[in-house]
Short mmCIF file of C-alpha atoms in Angstrom, two decimals:
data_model
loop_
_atom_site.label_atom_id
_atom_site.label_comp_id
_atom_site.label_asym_id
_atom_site.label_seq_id
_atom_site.Cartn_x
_atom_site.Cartn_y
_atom_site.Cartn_z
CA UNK A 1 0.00 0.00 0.00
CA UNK A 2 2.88 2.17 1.05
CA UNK A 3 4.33 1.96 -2.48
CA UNK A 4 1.25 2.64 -4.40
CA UNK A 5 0.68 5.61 -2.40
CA UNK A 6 4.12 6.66 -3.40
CA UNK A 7 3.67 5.69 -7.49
CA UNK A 8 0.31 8.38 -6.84
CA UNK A 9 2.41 10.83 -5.14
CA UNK A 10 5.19 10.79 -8.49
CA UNK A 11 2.57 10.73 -10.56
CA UNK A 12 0.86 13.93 -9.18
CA UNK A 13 4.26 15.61 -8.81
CA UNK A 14 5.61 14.99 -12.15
CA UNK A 15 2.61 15.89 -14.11
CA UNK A 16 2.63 19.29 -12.33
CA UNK A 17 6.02 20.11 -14.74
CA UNK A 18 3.06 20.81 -17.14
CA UNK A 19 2.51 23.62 -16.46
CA UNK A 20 5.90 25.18 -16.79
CA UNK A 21 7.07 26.60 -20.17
CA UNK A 22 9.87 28.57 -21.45
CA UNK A 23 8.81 31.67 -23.21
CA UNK A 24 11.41 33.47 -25.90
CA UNK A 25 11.12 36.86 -27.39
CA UNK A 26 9.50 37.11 -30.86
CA UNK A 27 12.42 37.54 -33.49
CA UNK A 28 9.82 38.51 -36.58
CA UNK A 29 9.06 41.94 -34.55
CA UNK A 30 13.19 42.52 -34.71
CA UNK A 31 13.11 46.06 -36.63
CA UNK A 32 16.38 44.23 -38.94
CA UNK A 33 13.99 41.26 -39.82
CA UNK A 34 11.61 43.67 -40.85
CA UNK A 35 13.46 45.83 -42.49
CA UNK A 36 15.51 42.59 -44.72
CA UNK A 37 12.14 40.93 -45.44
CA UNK A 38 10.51 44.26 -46.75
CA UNK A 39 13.62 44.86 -48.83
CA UNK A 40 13.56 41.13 -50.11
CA UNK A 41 9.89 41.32 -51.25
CA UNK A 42 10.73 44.56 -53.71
CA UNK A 43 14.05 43.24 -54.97
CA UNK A 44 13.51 39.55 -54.55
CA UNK A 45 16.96 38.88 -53.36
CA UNK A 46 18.07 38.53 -49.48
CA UNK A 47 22.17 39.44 -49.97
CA UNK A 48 23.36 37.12 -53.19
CA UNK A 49 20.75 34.97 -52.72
CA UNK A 50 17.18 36.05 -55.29
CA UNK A 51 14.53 33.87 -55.15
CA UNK A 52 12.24 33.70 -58.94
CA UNK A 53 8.89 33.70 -56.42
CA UNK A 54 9.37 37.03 -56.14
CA UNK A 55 8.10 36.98 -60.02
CA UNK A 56 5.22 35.76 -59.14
CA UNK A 57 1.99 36.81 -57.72
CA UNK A 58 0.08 35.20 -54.44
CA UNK A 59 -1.82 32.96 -57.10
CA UNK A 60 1.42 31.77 -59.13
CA UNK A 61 0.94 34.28 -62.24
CA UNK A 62 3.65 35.88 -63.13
CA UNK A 63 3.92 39.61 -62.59
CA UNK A 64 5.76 40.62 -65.47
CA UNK A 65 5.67 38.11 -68.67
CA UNK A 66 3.30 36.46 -70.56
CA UNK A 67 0.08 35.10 -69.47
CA UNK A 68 0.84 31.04 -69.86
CA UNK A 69 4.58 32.02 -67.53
CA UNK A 70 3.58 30.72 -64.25
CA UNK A 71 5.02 29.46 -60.92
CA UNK A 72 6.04 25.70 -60.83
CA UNK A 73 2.74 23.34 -59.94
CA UNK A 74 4.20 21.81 -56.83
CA UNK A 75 5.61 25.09 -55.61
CA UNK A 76 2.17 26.87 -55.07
CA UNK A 77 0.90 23.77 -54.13
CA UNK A 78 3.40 23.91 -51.12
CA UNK A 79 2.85 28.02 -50.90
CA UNK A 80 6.38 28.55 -51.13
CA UNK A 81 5.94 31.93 -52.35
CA UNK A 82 7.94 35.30 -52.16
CA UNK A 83 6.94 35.96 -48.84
CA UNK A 84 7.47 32.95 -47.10
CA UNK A 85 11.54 32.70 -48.56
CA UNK A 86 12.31 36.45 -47.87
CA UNK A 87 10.93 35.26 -44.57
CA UNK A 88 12.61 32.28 -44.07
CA UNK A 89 16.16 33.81 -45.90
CA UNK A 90 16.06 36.91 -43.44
CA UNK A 91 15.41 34.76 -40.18
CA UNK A 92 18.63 32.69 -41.02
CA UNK A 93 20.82 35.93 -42.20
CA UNK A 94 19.89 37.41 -38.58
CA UNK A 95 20.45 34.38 -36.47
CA UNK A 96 23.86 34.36 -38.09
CA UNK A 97 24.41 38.08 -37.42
CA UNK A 98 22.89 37.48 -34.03
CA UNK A 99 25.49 34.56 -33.32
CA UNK A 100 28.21 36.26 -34.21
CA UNK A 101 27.28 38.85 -32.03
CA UNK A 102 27.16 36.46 -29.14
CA UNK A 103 23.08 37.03 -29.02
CA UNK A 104 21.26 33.96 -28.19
CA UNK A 105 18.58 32.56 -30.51
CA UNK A 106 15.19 33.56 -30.88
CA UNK A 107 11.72 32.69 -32.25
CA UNK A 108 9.95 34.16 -35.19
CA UNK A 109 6.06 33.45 -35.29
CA UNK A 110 6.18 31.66 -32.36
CA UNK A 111 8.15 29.37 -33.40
CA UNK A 112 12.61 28.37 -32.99
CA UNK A 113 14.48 29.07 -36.49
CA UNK A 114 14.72 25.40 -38.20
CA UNK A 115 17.07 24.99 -40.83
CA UNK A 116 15.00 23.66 -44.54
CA UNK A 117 16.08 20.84 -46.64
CA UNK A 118 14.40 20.31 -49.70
CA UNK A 119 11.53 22.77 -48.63
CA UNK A 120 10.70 20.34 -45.95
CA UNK A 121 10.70 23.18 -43.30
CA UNK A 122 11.64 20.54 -39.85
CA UNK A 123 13.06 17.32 -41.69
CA UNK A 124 13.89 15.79 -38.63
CA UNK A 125 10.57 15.97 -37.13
CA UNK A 126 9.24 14.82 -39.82
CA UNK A 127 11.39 11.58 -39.95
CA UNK A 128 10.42 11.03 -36.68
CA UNK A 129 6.62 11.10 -37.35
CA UNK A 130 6.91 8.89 -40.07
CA UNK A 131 8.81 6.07 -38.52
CA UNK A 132 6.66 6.46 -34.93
CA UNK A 133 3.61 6.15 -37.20
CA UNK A 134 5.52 2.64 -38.64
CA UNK A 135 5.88 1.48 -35.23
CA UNK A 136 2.23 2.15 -34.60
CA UNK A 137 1.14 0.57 -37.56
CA UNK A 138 3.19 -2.57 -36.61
CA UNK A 139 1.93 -2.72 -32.93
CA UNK A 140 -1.53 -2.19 -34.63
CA UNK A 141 -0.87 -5.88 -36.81
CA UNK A 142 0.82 -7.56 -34.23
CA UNK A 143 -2.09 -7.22 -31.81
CA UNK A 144 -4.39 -8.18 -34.74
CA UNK A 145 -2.57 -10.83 -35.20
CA UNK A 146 -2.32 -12.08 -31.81
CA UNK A 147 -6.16 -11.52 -31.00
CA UNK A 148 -7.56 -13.23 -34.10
CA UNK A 149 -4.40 -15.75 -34.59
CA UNK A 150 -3.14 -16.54 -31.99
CA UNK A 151 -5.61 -16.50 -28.73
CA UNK A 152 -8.66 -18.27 -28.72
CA UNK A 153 -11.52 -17.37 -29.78
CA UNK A 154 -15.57 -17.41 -28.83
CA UNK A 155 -18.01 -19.86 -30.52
CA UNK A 156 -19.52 -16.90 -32.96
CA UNK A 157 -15.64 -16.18 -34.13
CA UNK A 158 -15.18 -12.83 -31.88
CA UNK A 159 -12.48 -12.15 -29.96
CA UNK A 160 -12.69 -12.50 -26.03
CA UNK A 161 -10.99 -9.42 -25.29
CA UNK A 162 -13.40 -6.69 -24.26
CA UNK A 163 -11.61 -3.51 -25.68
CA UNK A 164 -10.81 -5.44 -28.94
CA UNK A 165 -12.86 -2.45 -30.88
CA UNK A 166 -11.90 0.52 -29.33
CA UNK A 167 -8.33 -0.55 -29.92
CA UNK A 168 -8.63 -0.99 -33.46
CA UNK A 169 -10.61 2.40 -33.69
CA UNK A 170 -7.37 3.74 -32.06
CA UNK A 171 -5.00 2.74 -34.06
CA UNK A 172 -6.90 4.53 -36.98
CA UNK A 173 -6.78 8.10 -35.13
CA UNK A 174 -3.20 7.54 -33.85
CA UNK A 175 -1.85 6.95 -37.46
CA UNK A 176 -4.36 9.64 -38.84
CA UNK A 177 -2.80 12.19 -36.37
CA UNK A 178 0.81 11.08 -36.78
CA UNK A 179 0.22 11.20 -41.00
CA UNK A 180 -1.03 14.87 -40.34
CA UNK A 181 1.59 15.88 -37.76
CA UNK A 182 4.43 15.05 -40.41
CA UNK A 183 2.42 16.90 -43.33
CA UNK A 184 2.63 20.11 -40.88
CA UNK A 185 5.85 19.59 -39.98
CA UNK A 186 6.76 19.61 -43.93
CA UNK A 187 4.68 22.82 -44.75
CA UNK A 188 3.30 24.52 -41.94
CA UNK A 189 0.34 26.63 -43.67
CA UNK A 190 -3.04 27.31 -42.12
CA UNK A 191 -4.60 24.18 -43.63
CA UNK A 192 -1.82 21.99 -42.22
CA UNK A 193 -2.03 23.59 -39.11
CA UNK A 194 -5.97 23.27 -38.61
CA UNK A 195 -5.61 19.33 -39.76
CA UNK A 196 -2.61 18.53 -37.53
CA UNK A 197 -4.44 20.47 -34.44
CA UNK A 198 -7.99 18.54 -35.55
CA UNK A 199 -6.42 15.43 -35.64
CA UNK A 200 -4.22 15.85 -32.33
CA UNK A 201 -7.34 17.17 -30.46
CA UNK A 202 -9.46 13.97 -31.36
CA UNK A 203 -6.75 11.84 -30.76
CA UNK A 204 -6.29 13.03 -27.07
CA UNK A 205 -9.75 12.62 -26.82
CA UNK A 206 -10.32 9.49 -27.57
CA UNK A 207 -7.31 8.24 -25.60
CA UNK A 208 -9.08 9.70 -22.12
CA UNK A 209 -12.09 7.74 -23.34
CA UNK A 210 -10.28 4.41 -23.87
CA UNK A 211 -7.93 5.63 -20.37
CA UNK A 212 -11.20 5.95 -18.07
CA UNK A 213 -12.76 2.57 -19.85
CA UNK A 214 -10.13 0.16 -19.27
CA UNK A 215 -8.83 1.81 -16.13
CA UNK A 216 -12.30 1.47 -14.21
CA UNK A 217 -13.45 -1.89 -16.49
CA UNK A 218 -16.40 -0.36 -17.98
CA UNK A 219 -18.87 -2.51 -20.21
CA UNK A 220 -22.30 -0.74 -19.37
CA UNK A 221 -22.93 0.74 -22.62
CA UNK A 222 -24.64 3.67 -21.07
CA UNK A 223 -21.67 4.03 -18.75
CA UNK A 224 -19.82 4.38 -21.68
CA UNK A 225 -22.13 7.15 -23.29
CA UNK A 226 -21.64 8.77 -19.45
CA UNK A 227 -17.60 9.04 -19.94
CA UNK A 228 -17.47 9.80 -23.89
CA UNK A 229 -20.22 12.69 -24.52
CA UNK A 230 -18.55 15.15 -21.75
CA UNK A 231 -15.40 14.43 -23.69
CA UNK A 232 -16.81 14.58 -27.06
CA UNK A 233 -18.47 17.72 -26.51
CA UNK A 234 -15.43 19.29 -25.68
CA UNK A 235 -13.12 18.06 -28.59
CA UNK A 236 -16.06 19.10 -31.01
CA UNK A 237 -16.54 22.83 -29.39
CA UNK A 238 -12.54 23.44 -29.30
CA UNK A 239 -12.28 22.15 -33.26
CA UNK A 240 -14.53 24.07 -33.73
CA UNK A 241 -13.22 27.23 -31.88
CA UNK A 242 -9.93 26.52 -34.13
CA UNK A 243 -11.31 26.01 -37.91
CA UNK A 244 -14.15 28.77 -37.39
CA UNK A 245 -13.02 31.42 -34.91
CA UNK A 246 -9.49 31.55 -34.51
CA UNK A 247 -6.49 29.54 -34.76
CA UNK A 248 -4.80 29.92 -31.57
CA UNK A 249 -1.89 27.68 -31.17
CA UNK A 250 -1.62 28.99 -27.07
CA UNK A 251 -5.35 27.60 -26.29
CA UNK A 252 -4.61 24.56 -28.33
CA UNK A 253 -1.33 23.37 -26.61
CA UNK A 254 -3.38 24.28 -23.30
CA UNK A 255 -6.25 22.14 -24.16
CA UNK A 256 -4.05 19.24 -25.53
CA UNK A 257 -2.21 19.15 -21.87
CA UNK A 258 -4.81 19.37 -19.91
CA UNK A 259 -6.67 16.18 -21.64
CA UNK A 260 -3.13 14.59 -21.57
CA UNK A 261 -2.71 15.45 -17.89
CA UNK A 262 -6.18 13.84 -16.93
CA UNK A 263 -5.29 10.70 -18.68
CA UNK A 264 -1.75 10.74 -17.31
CA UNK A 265 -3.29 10.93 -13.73
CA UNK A 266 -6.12 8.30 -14.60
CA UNK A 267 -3.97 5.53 -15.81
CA UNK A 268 -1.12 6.38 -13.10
CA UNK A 269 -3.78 5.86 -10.47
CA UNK A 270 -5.06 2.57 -11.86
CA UNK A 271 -1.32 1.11 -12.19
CA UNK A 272 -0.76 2.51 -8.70
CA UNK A 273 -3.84 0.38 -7.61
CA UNK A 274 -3.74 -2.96 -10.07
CA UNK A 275 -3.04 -6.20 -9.62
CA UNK A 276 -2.53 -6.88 -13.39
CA UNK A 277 0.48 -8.26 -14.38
CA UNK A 278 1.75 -6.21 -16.25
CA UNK A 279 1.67 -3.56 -13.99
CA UNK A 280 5.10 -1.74 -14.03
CA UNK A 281 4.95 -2.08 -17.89
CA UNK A 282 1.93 0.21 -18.11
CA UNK A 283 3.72 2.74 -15.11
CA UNK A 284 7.25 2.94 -17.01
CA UNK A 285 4.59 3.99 -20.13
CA UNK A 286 2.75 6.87 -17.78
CA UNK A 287 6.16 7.67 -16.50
CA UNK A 288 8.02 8.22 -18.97
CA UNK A 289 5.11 9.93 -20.88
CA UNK A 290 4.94 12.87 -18.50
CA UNK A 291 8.78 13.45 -18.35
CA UNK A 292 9.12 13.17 -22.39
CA UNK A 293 6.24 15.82 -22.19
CA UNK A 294 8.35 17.79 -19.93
CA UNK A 295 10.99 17.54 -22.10
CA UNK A 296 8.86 19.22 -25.29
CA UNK A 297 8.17 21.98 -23.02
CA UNK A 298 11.87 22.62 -21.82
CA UNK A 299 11.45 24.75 -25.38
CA UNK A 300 15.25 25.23 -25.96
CA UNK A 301 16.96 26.49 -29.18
CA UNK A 302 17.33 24.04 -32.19
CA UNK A 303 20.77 21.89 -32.01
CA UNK A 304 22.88 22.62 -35.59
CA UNK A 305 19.51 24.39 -36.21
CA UNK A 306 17.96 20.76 -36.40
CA UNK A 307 17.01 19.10 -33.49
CA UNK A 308 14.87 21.55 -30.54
CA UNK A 309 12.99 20.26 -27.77
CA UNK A 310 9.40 19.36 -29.82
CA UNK A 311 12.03 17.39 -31.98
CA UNK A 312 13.28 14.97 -29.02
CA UNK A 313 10.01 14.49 -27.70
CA UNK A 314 8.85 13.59 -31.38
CA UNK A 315 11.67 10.65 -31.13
CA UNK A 316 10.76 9.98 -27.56
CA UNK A 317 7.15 8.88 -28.74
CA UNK A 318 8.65 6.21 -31.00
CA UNK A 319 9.73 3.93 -27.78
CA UNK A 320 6.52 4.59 -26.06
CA UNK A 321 4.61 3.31 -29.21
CA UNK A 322 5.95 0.23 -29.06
CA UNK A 323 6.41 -0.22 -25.31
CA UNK A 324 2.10 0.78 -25.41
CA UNK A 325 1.35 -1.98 -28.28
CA UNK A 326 3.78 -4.28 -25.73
CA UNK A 327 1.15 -3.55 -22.57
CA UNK A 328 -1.83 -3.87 -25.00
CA UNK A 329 -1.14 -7.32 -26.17
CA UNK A 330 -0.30 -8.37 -22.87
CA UNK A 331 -3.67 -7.39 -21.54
CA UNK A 332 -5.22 -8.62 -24.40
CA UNK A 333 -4.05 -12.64 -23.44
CA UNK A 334 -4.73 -11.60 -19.55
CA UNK A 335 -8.13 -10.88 -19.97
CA UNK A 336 -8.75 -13.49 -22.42
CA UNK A 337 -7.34 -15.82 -19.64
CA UNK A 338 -9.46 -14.60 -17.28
CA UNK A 339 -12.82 -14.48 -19.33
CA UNK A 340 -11.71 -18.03 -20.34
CA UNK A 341 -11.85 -19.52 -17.33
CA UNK A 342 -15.12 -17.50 -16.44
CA UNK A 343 -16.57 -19.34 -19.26
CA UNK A 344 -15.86 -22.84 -18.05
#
């Protein structure tokens, strides 16, 4: 008892790290930023470097030519346009003249200066996303395999394990959110943005749901309804809020920790309290989900302008897939054990 009041008392203790955050000045009001990307956007050049955007209109016709000269298909597609170069070309020209100054780093548009390659704008992050969304996809088959394969199953051909559907329906929005968080992390634009945020918001959802089902064993289907419309009333009023009234990223990143902190606290209590097996699996999971969460919002500068903080705990996610998928299939044969033997 003594040490699952102390697991409670960690969990409590390191979830409050939540609410602390770095904050850095905004570069993009710097009156030198200004001043280079107002220049760039007349001349279309940023030092020796010109960028043929700068040609071009907002819609990809060109400005002065004939009517069938226009921008390159996959370049508007991607809105890599003059603005958004001069942008990126002057935030790189004064971080350099800020480093050699001895200045320390700083954010433009809320966000750390990230060095490009190939247009993706945070290649890293988005290598990341796509091989923690592999790893999800492969927990996702082995459990399927293991469920309908491998355990046995009931007279009609379904599975014995309980939360068989809401973890398929889970794997769906994980993968959906993870497909959507790379896309934004390629091009962030205001449609990537409001997909990635969409997608992250029903994701954090859901996992609450599926965190206060399992944790407190509910199969009254009205029970359920109890737990999910609260929760689905909120996801649908803050999506909402952020494709019809205003994308703020502040209220967004609040919203996503406070669901996140619930569900932290809710599965820390029932591995505090358990006797399932695979108890410490499931408390190494909510532990080391709340300090990789404290470690995106430790918010420092990018490393070789590559790797920042939302960057490590993009990588840290890829272990916790597969250590989650690990504690699902594991519950999966314990309560097919135990429903087995009920049924004898």
């Amino acid at each position: 008892m003594a040490r699952n009041l102390l697991w409670v008392v960690v969990v409590v203790v390191v979830v409050s790290c939540l609410v602390w955050t770095l904050e850095a000045s905004e570069g993009d009001a710097d009156p030198l930023y200004k001043s280079c990307v107002d220049q760039c956007q007349k001349t279309g050049c940023v030092g020796d470097t010109c960028f043929h955007q700068c040609k071009f209109s907002a819609d990809g016709k060109a400005i002065d030519g004939p009517w069938y000269m226009q921008e390159p298909l996959y370049l508007r597609w991607k809105q890599w346009d003059c603005q958004s170069d001069c942008q990126y070309e002057c935030m790189m020209t004064r971080e350099e003249e800020r480093k050699r100054d001895g200045e320390k780093p700083t954010k433009y548009f809320g966000k750390w200066p990230l060095k490009h390659v190939y247009g993706i704008q945070e290649p890293v992050s988005v290598a990341f996303s796509a091989l923690d969304l592999a790893i999800q996809f492969h927990g996702w088959v082995s459990y399927f395999i293991l469920v309908y394969y491998h355990l046995p199953l009931q007279p009609n051909r379904k599975v014995y394990y309980e939360y068989n559907g809401l973890l398929h329906i889970y794997a769906i929005i994980v993968m959906n959110a993870l497909f959507w968080s790379g896309v934004c992390h390629s091009r962030d634009v205001e449609l990537t943005e409001r997909l990635d945020y969409s997608s992250a918001t029903v994701l954090a959802g859901y996992t609450l749901v599926l965190a206060v089902i399992r944790s407190f064993s509910i199969h009254d289907q009205s029970a359920k309804v109890m737990v999910t419309a609260p929760v689905l009333a909120l996801v649908a009023t803050h999506i909402i809020y952020l494709n019809f009234y205003n994308l703020d990223e502040g209220l967004h990143r609040k919203v996503i920790y406070g669901i996140g902190g619930v569900e932290l606290v809710v599965w820390g209590l029932w591995a505090a309290l358990t006797s399932h097996p695979s108890k410490w699996k499931l408390r190494a999971f909510v532990l080391s989900c709340i300090l990789t969460t404290c470690l995106r919002m430790l918010d420092f500068p990018p490393y070789k302008g590559y790797v920042d903080a939302h960057t490590l705990w993009r990588a840290a996610g890829i272990p916790l897939s597969y250590l989650w998928w690990s504690f699902i299939r594991e519950d999966a044969v314990f309560r097919t054990t135990v429903l087995l033997k009920k049924s004898k």
